[in-house]
mmCIF file of C-alpha atoms in Angstrom:
data_model
loop_
_atom_site.group_PDB
_atom_site.id
_atom_site.type_symbol
_atom_site.label_atom_id
_atom_site.label_comp_id
_atom_site.label_asym_id
_atom_site.label_seq_id
_atom_site.Cartn_x
_atom_site.Cartn_y
_atom_site.Cartn_z
ATOM 1 C CA LEU A 1 -0.425 -0.169 -0.348
ATOM 2 C CA ARG A 2 1.294 3.468 -1.289
ATOM 3 C CA ARG A 3 0.659 6.027 2.293
ATOM 4 C CA ALA A 4 1.473 9.379 2.840
ATOM 5 C CA GLY A 5 4.947 8.432 1.053
ATOM 6 C CA ARG A 6 5.428 5.133 2.107
ATOM 7 C CA ARG A 7 4.971 1.656 0.532
ATOM 8 C CA TYR A 8 4.042 -0.944 3.258
ATOM 9 C CA PHE A 9 3.917 -4.016 2.955
ATOM 10 C CA GLU A 10 2.620 -6.574 3.975
ATOM 11 C CA LEU A 11 4.328 -9.668 5.186
ATOM 12 C CA LEU A 12 3.748 -13.403 3.070
ATOM 13 C CA ASP A 13 4.097 -15.721 6.377
ATOM 14 C CA GLY A 14 1.445 -12.984 8.248
ATOM 15 C CA ARG A 15 3.116 -11.471 11.017
ATOM 16 C CA GLY A 16 3.165 -7.999 10.258
ATOM 17 C CA TRP A 17 3.552 -4.789 7.618
ATOM 18 C CA VAL A 18 6.509 -2.934 7.468
ATOM 19 C CA PHE A 19 7.048 0.475 5.195
ATOM 20 C CA ASP A 20 10.143 1.308 2.986
ATOM 21 C CA TRP A 21 12.515 4.285 4.288
ATOM 22 C CA THR A 22 12.500 6.161 7.434
ATOM 23 C CA GLU A 23 14.353 9.767 8.446
ATOM 24 C CA ILE A 24 17.106 10.098 10.394
ATOM 25 C CA ASN A 25 19.361 12.659 11.924
ATOM 26 C CA GLY A 26 16.545 15.060 8.754
ATOM 27 C CA ASP A 27 17.517 12.082 5.648
ATOM 28 C CA ARG A 28 15.484 10.293 4.249
ATOM 29 C CA VAL A 29 17.453 6.315 4.717
ATOM 30 C CA ASP A 30 15.469 3.805 3.114
ATOM 31 C CA LEU A 31 14.647 0.194 4.991
ATOM 32 C CA VAL A 32 14.308 -2.068 1.706
ATOM 33 C CA GLU A 33 15.352 -3.173 -1.582
ATOM 34 C CA LEU A 34 13.886 -5.381 -4.449
ATOM 35 C CA ALA A 35 16.207 -8.676 -4.005
ATOM 36 C CA ALA A 36 14.661 -10.815 -6.808
ATOM 37 C CA GLN A 37 12.329 -9.133 -9.387
ATOM 38 C CA LEU A 38 10.074 -10.964 -12.679
ATOM 39 C CA TYR A 39 10.599 -9.225 -16.235
ATOM 40 C CA THR A 40 10.737 -9.487 -19.512
ATOM 41 C CA VAL A 41 12.976 -7.307 -22.262
ATOM 42 C CA ALA A 42 12.110 -6.344 -25.869
ATOM 43 C CA PHE A 43 15.259 -6.925 -28.241
ATOM 44 C CA PRO A 44 13.763 -6.003 -31.855
ATOM 45 C CA ASP A 45 17.385 -6.918 -33.927
ATOM 46 C CA GLY A 46 17.885 -10.345 -32.458
ATOM 47 C CA VAL A 47 19.755 -10.499 -29.017
ATOM 48 C CA ASN A 48 23.340 -8.834 -28.693
ATOM 49 C CA GLY A 49 25.538 -7.074 -27.718
ATOM 50 C CA ILE A 50 25.311 -9.714 -24.098
ATOM 51 C CA ALA A 51 27.777 -11.823 -23.011
ATOM 52 C CA TRP A 52 26.033 -14.513 -21.036
ATOM 53 C CA SER A 53 28.547 -18.032 -18.848
ATOM 54 C CA SER A 54 26.552 -20.785 -16.430
ATOM 55 C CA ASP A 55 26.597 -21.105 -13.593
ATOM 56 C CA GLN A 56 28.166 -24.724 -12.536
ATOM 57 C CA THR A 57 25.071 -26.669 -12.161
ATOM 58 C CA MET A 58 25.045 -25.749 -15.535
ATOM 59 C CA ARG A 59 21.471 -24.917 -15.142
ATOM 60 C CA PHE A 60 21.240 -21.327 -15.395
ATOM 61 C CA CYS A 61 23.044 -19.281 -18.596
ATOM 62 C CA THR A 62 23.374 -15.700 -17.260
ATOM 63 C CA VAL A 63 25.188 -12.290 -17.989
ATOM 64 C CA ASN A 64 28.081 -12.718 -17.262
ATOM 65 C CA GLY A 65 28.601 -8.548 -18.781
ATOM 66 C CA PHE A 66 28.993 -6.700 -22.076
ATOM 67 C CA THR A 67 30.332 -6.731 -25.174
ATOM 68 C CA ASN A 68 31.430 -3.252 -25.390
ATOM 69 C CA GLU A 69 30.469 0.466 -23.074
ATOM 70 C CA GLY A 70 27.844 1.376 -25.219
ATOM 71 C CA GLU A 71 25.899 -2.019 -25.281
ATOM 72 C CA ALA A 72 27.095 -1.876 -21.658
ATOM 73 C CA THR A 73 24.792 1.879 -21.184
ATOM 74 C CA ASN A 74 22.507 0.877 -23.736
ATOM 75 C CA LEU A 75 20.963 -2.898 -21.997
ATOM 76 C CA ALA A 76 21.866 -0.934 -18.485
ATOM 77 C CA GLN A 77 18.936 1.512 -19.174
ATOM 78 C CA ALA A 78 16.497 -1.428 -21.141
ATOM 79 C CA GLY A 79 16.817 -3.003 -17.247
ATOM 80 C CA ILE A 80 19.352 -5.823 -17.496
ATOM 81 C CA ARG A 81 22.613 -6.205 -15.246
ATOM 82 C CA THR A 82 25.255 -8.433 -15.027
ATOM 83 C CA GLY A 83 24.086 -11.925 -12.504
ATOM 84 C CA ASP A 84 20.295 -11.885 -14.614
ATOM 85 C CA VAL A 85 18.947 -15.406 -15.013
ATOM 86 C CA LEU A 86 17.694 -16.435 -18.199
ATOM 87 C CA VAL A 87 14.005 -17.725 -17.733
ATOM 88 C CA MET A 88 12.817 -17.676 -21.739
ATOM 89 C CA ILE A 89 12.574 -16.792 -24.831
ATOM 90 C CA ASP A 90 9.346 -15.267 -25.832
ATOM 91 C CA GLN A 91 7.500 -18.570 -24.897
ATOM 92 C CA ASP A 92 9.734 -20.919 -24.205
ATOM 93 C CA PRO A 93 11.429 -21.694 -20.852
ATOM 94 C CA VAL A 94 15.110 -22.024 -20.971
ATOM 95 C CA VAL A 95 15.483 -22.419 -17.482
ATOM 96 C CA GLY A 96 17.258 -26.461 -17.181
ATOM 97 C CA MET A 97 18.907 -26.476 -20.062
ATOM 98 C CA PRO A 98 22.018 -27.096 -21.080
ATOM 99 C CA PHE A 99 24.030 -24.146 -21.784
ATOM 100 C CA GLY A 100 25.124 -24.511 -25.340
ATOM 101 C CA THR A 101 21.488 -25.940 -26.545
ATOM 102 C CA VAL A 102 19.918 -21.920 -25.028
ATOM 103 C CA LEU A 103 23.528 -20.081 -26.532
ATOM 104 C CA GLU A 104 22.552 -21.824 -29.854
ATOM 105 C CA ARG A 105 18.959 -20.179 -29.316
ATOM 106 C CA ILE A 106 19.606 -16.938 -28.250
ATOM 107 C CA TRP A 107 21.755 -16.672 -31.624
ATOM 108 C CA ALA A 108 18.288 -16.965 -33.685
ATOM 109 C CA THR A 109 17.125 -15.058 -32.391
ATOM 110 C CA ALA A 110 19.399 -12.538 -34.957
ATOM 111 C CA GLY A 111 19.244 -15.608 -37.513
ATOM 112 C CA ARG A 112 22.987 -16.463 -36.539
ATOM 113 C CA GLN A 113 24.001 -19.785 -37.279
ATOM 114 C CA PRO A 114 26.253 -21.430 -34.038
ATOM 115 C CA GLY A 115 27.877 -23.217 -37.480
ATOM 116 C CA SER A 116 28.156 -23.578 -41.357
ATOM 117 C CA GLY A 117 25.662 -26.221 -42.718
ATOM 118 C CA TYR A 118 21.703 -25.877 -43.303
ATOM 119 C CA PHE A 119 20.252 -24.573 -39.812
ATOM 120 C CA TYR A 120 16.438 -24.571 -38.631
ATOM 121 C CA LYS A 121 14.919 -23.339 -35.445
ATOM 122 C CA VAL A 122 11.077 -24.914 -34.156
ATOM 123 C CA THR A 123 8.367 -22.389 -34.388
ATOM 124 C CA THR A 124 5.436 -24.044 -34.501
ATOM 125 C CA GLU A 125 2.579 -23.213 -32.258
ATOM 126 C CA ASN A 126 2.324 -26.275 -31.073
ATOM 127 C CA PRO A 127 3.978 -25.961 -27.526
ATOM 128 C CA TYR A 128 5.229 -29.687 -27.425
ATOM 129 C CA GLY A 129 7.085 -29.061 -30.969
ATOM 130 C CA ILE A 130 7.343 -31.381 -34.390
ATOM 131 C CA GLY A 131 8.633 -35.463 -34.094
ATOM 132 C CA ILE A 132 10.934 -36.823 -36.124
ATOM 133 C CA ARG A 133 9.801 -39.747 -38.057
ATOM 134 C CA ASP A 134 11.815 -42.704 -39.042
ATOM 135 C CA GLU A 135 11.378 -41.275 -42.971
ATOM 136 C CA PRO A 136 10.791 -38.573 -44.783
ATOM 137 C CA ASP A 137 6.814 -39.919 -44.883
ATOM 138 C CA VAL A 138 4.139 -37.427 -43.054
ATOM 139 C CA ASP A 139 2.942 -40.867 -42.029
ATOM 140 C CA GLY A 140 5.817 -42.300 -41.180
ATOM 141 C CA PRO A 141 6.519 -43.863 -38.295
ATOM 142 C CA ARG A 142 7.592 -41.492 -35.274
ATOM 143 C CA THR A 143 10.622 -42.358 -33.527
ATOM 144 C CA GLY A 144 8.976 -41.494 -30.060
ATOM 145 C CA GLU A 145 11.048 -38.270 -29.963
ATOM 146 C CA ASP A 146 10.140 -34.485 -30.800
ATOM 147 C CA LEU A 147 11.782 -31.407 -30.976
ATOM 148 C CA ILE A 148 10.437 -28.724 -29.048
ATOM 149 C CA ARG A 149 9.358 -25.264 -29.947
ATOM 150 C CA GLY A 150 12.281 -23.636 -29.485
ATOM 151 C CA SER A 151 14.971 -26.554 -30.965
ATOM 152 C CA VAL A 152 17.745 -25.575 -33.030
ATOM 153 C CA PHE A 153 18.831 -27.877 -35.913
ATOM 154 C CA GLU A 154 21.120 -29.144 -38.446
ATOM 155 C CA ALA A 155 19.623 -30.368 -41.709
ATOM 156 C CA ALA A 156 22.017 -33.429 -42.928
ATOM 157 C CA ASP A 157 19.758 -34.011 -46.260
ATOM 158 C CA LEU A 158 17.093 -32.091 -47.779
ATOM 159 C CA VAL A 159 14.316 -34.237 -49.943
ATOM 160 C CA GLN A 160 11.362 -32.066 -51.743
ATOM 161 C CA GLU A 161 8.533 -33.674 -52.878
ATOM 162 C CA ASP A 162 4.462 -32.117 -51.423
ATOM 163 C CA LEU A 163 5.934 -31.685 -48.533
ATOM 164 C CA THR A 164 10.239 -30.334 -47.437
ATOM 165 C CA TYR A 165 11.537 -32.982 -45.777
ATOM 166 C CA LEU A 166 14.766 -33.142 -43.163
ATOM 167 C CA HIS A 167 17.211 -34.688 -42.253
ATOM 168 C CA LEU A 168 18.579 -34.748 -38.568
ATOM 169 C CA ALA A 169 22.638 -34.582 -39.140
ATOM 170 C CA ASP A 170 22.884 -36.098 -35.855
ATOM 171 C CA GLN A 171 20.734 -39.336 -37.495
ATOM 172 C CA ARG A 172 17.277 -39.286 -34.966
ATOM 173 C CA GLY A 173 15.832 -39.459 -38.094
ATOM 174 C CA TRP A 174 13.293 -36.485 -40.056
ATOM 175 C CA VAL A 175 10.947 -33.952 -39.516
ATOM 176 C CA PHE A 176 9.485 -31.710 -41.974
ATOM 177 C CA ASP A 177 9.206 -27.951 -43.890
ATOM 178 C CA ASN A 178 5.413 -27.535 -43.905
ATOM 179 C CA SER A 179 5.683 -23.578 -45.091
ATOM 180 C CA ILE A 180 5.049 -24.604 -48.292
ATOM 181 C CA PHE A 181 1.108 -25.138 -47.820
ATOM 182 C CA GLU A 182 0.365 -22.572 -45.116
ATOM 183 C CA PRO A 183 2.772 -19.983 -44.614
ATOM 184 C CA GLU A 184 2.041 -17.912 -41.783
ATOM 185 C CA ASN A 185 2.186 -20.710 -39.401
ATOM 186 C CA PRO A 186 5.554 -22.653 -40.766
ATOM 187 C CA CYS A 187 6.625 -25.673 -38.179
ATOM 188 C CA VAL A 188 10.421 -25.185 -39.149
ATOM 189 C CA VAL A 189 12.291 -21.899 -39.983
ATOM 190 C CA ASN A 190 15.543 -21.793 -41.806
ATOM 191 C CA LEU A 191 18.437 -19.177 -39.543
ATOM 192 C CA ALA A 192 19.275 -18.005 -42.909
ATOM 193 C CA GLU A 193 15.952 -16.919 -43.567
ATOM 194 C CA ILE A 194 14.595 -15.523 -40.044
ATOM 195 C CA GLU A 195 12.922 -12.318 -39.039
ATOM 196 C CA PRO A 196 15.225 -10.608 -35.901
ATOM 197 C CA GLY A 197 13.204 -9.638 -32.698
ATOM 198 C CA CYS A 198 12.114 -12.158 -28.958
ATOM 199 C CA THR A 199 11.369 -10.593 -25.570
ATOM 200 C CA LEU A 200 13.488 -12.068 -23.249
ATOM 201 C CA THR A 201 11.727 -12.719 -20.392
ATOM 202 C CA MET A 202 14.637 -12.623 -16.403
ATOM 203 C CA TRP A 203 15.205 -12.678 -13.704
ATOM 204 C CA ARG A 204 16.588 -10.804 -10.463
ATOM 205 C CA GLY A 205 17.642 -12.813 -7.642
ATOM 206 C CA GLU A 206 18.675 -15.704 -6.160
ATOM 207 C CA VAL A 207 17.927 -18.785 -8.317
ATOM 208 C CA ASP A 208 16.273 -20.464 -5.906
ATOM 209 C CA GLU A 209 14.373 -18.390 -4.914
ATOM 210 C CA LEU A 210 13.588 -18.437 -9.116
ATOM 211 C CA ALA A 211 13.195 -22.145 -8.591
ATOM 212 C CA LYS A 212 10.319 -22.302 -5.971
ATOM 213 C CA THR A 213 8.972 -18.600 -8.013
ATOM 214 C CA ILE A 214 8.070 -20.779 -11.417
ATOM 215 C CA GLY A 215 8.163 -24.530 -9.685
ATOM 216 C CA LEU A 216 10.980 -25.353 -11.339
ATOM 217 C CA LYS A 217 12.687 -28.514 -9.137
ATOM 218 C CA PHE A 218 15.538 -30.562 -11.193
ATOM 219 C CA ARG A 219 15.557 -34.711 -10.340
ATOM 220 C CA GLN A 220 18.747 -34.114 -9.223
ATOM 221 C CA ASP A 221 17.207 -31.612 -5.838
ATOM 222 C CA SER A 222 14.936 -35.439 -5.291
ATOM 223 C CA ASN A 223 18.069 -36.086 -4.002
ATOM 224 C CA ASP A 224 17.382 -34.830 -0.440
ATOM 225 C CA GLY A 225 21.105 -33.927 -0.776
ATOM 226 C CA ARG A 226 21.469 -37.311 -0.436
ATOM 227 C CA PRO A 227 26.292 -37.286 -2.278
ATOM 228 C CA PHE A 228 26.230 -39.707 -5.371
ATOM 229 C CA THR A 229 28.563 -42.313 -7.042
ATOM 230 C CA LEU A 230 30.844 -41.620 -8.913
ATOM 231 C CA THR A 231 32.762 -44.364 -10.398
ATOM 232 C CA VAL A 232 35.721 -44.479 -11.578
ATOM 233 C CA LEU A 233 37.708 -46.546 -13.608
ATOM 234 C CA GLU A 234 41.371 -46.014 -14.489
ATOM 235 C CA GLU A 235 43.823 -48.778 -16.664
ATOM 236 C CA GLY A 236 45.884 -51.153 -14.359
ATOM 237 C CA GLU A 237 44.608 -49.243 -11.239
ATOM 238 C CA PRO A 238 41.511 -51.406 -8.875
ATOM 239 C CA ILE A 239 37.947 -49.492 -9.835
ATOM 240 C CA GLN A 240 37.768 -46.494 -7.705
ATOM 241 C CA ARG A 241 34.118 -45.035 -6.242
ATOM 242 C CA VAL A 242 34.184 -41.658 -4.929
ATOM 243 C CA PRO A 243 31.249 -39.832 -2.809
ATOM 244 C CA VAL A 244 30.068 -36.871 -4.572
ATOM 245 C CA ALA A 245 27.238 -33.624 -4.060
ATOM 246 C CA PRO A 246 24.795 -33.273 -6.480
ATOM 247 C CA GLY A 247 24.982 -30.507 -8.787
ATOM 248 C CA SER A 248 28.585 -31.508 -8.169
ATOM 249 C CA ASN A 249 31.082 -30.324 -12.146
ATOM 250 C CA LEU A 250 32.905 -33.215 -13.089
ATOM 251 C CA ARG A 251 36.102 -32.197 -12.871
ATOM 252 C CA LYS A 252 36.952 -30.402 -10.356
ATOM 253 C CA ALA A 253 35.407 -33.590 -8.126
ATOM 254 C CA LEU A 254 38.054 -35.315 -9.843
ATOM 255 C CA LEU A 255 40.359 -33.431 -9.869
ATOM 256 C CA ASN A 256 39.737 -32.744 -5.507
ATOM 257 C CA ASN A 257 39.573 -36.507 -5.215
ATOM 258 C CA GLY A 258 43.490 -37.317 -6.745
ATOM 259 C CA PHE A 259 42.618 -38.071 -10.155
ATOM 260 C CA GLN A 260 44.586 -36.762 -13.252
ATOM 261 C CA VAL A 261 42.362 -35.831 -16.057
ATOM 262 C CA TYR A 262 45.534 -33.762 -18.019
ATOM 263 C CA GLN A 263 48.197 -35.495 -19.621
ATOM 264 C CA ASP A 264 51.121 -33.547 -21.242
ATOM 265 C CA LEU A 265 51.465 -30.810 -20.517
ATOM 266 C CA ARG A 266 47.917 -30.237 -19.920
ATOM 267 C CA SER A 267 48.786 -31.404 -16.662
ATOM 268 C CA VAL A 268 50.004 -28.380 -15.987
ATOM 269 C CA PHE A 269 48.538 -25.437 -18.870
ATOM 270 C CA ASN A 270 45.117 -25.657 -18.957
ATOM 271 C CA CYS A 271 41.876 -23.858 -18.695
ATOM 272 C CA SER A 272 42.005 -25.600 -13.598
ATOM 273 C CA SER A 273 45.510 -23.640 -13.506
ATOM 274 C CA ARG A 274 44.761 -20.682 -14.401
ATOM 275 C CA GLY A 275 41.428 -19.821 -12.828
ATOM 276 C CA ASN A 276 38.749 -20.098 -15.066
ATOM 277 C CA ALA A 277 37.466 -23.150 -15.790
ATOM 278 C CA ASN A 278 35.129 -22.363 -17.992
ATOM 279 C CA GLN A 279 35.494 -25.618 -20.626
ATOM 280 C CA LEU A 280 36.688 -23.781 -23.629
ATOM 281 C CA CYS A 281 40.043 -25.778 -23.979
ATOM 282 C CA GLY A 282 38.895 -28.579 -24.447
ATOM 283 C CA THR A 283 41.322 -30.978 -22.888
ATOM 284 C CA CYS A 284 39.601 -32.705 -20.236
ATOM 285 C CA VAL A 285 36.596 -33.901 -22.293
ATOM 286 C CA LEU A 286 35.450 -37.565 -20.842
ATOM 287 C CA ASP A 287 32.470 -39.010 -22.308
ATOM 288 C CA VAL A 288 30.029 -40.665 -20.993
ATOM 289 C CA MET A 289 29.908 -44.685 -22.179
ATOM 290 C CA GLU A 290 26.470 -45.336 -19.413
ATOM 291 C CA ALA A 291 24.884 -44.661 -16.651
ATOM 292 C CA ALA A 292 22.949 -46.720 -14.255
ATOM 293 C CA SER A 293 18.744 -46.937 -14.779
ATOM 294 C CA GLY A 294 16.944 -44.553 -13.039
ATOM 295 C CA SER A 295 20.536 -42.381 -12.204
ATOM 296 C CA ALA A 296 20.293 -38.060 -12.538
ATOM 297 C CA PRO A 297 21.709 -36.784 -16.468
#
């Protein structure tokens, strides 16, 4: 409530009310500040000028900074600050998605491709996306997988019949382009032809509070904080098992428990030794061959 130049806030837990400022020795002293906020920003030309990063759990994509002073000024005036978390691109949530997947979606808002091939974006109005088929036929059997709305994918082959059929570069199957029949509502759009622009929904505040606000629960959170078991197989060594907390960084967990994930000079000159550890050098890449049934991804 606003009354006599002050704002009064009723506490959600029922303990009563507080007000936002008082006067001390003739000076106004603010007593509260906004701790969390969900807000939107329009980017008519697509998202540019923001340097993005992810937390160590790879759940949240955050603003790490700005690419230059001009962009910093413009984006600050739009309300964006360092540390704010990206929640949605247009109507599509991105919280919890792999960081690389989120970056592809951000680049797509300005028509930028993640590579030199033929890239498309799923634009269907169906919130569940489009089904992947075993063959280039609209009535062909489905594989059981879908490309959700907003996904960016690469097509390795195109087959033109009544519809344009796109063979996914990752070999998962086929999807089709219906734009010849529904130009106002195509299910996919070539990134080279996409119209730039989007609206970002951002969060300012703690990520735990964000998860509560949007009702988000990660599979590994259902573990109630109990550690997972990391099984390490090294040639010529006995099987070793190490307890790790949910959300732990795999590289750090291995290094902290005495395992060497680098070889030769890379054991000295790697991203960890320089303190940034942003998964950029590629020297600590691991292939996860399989996981136990029911384990967290």
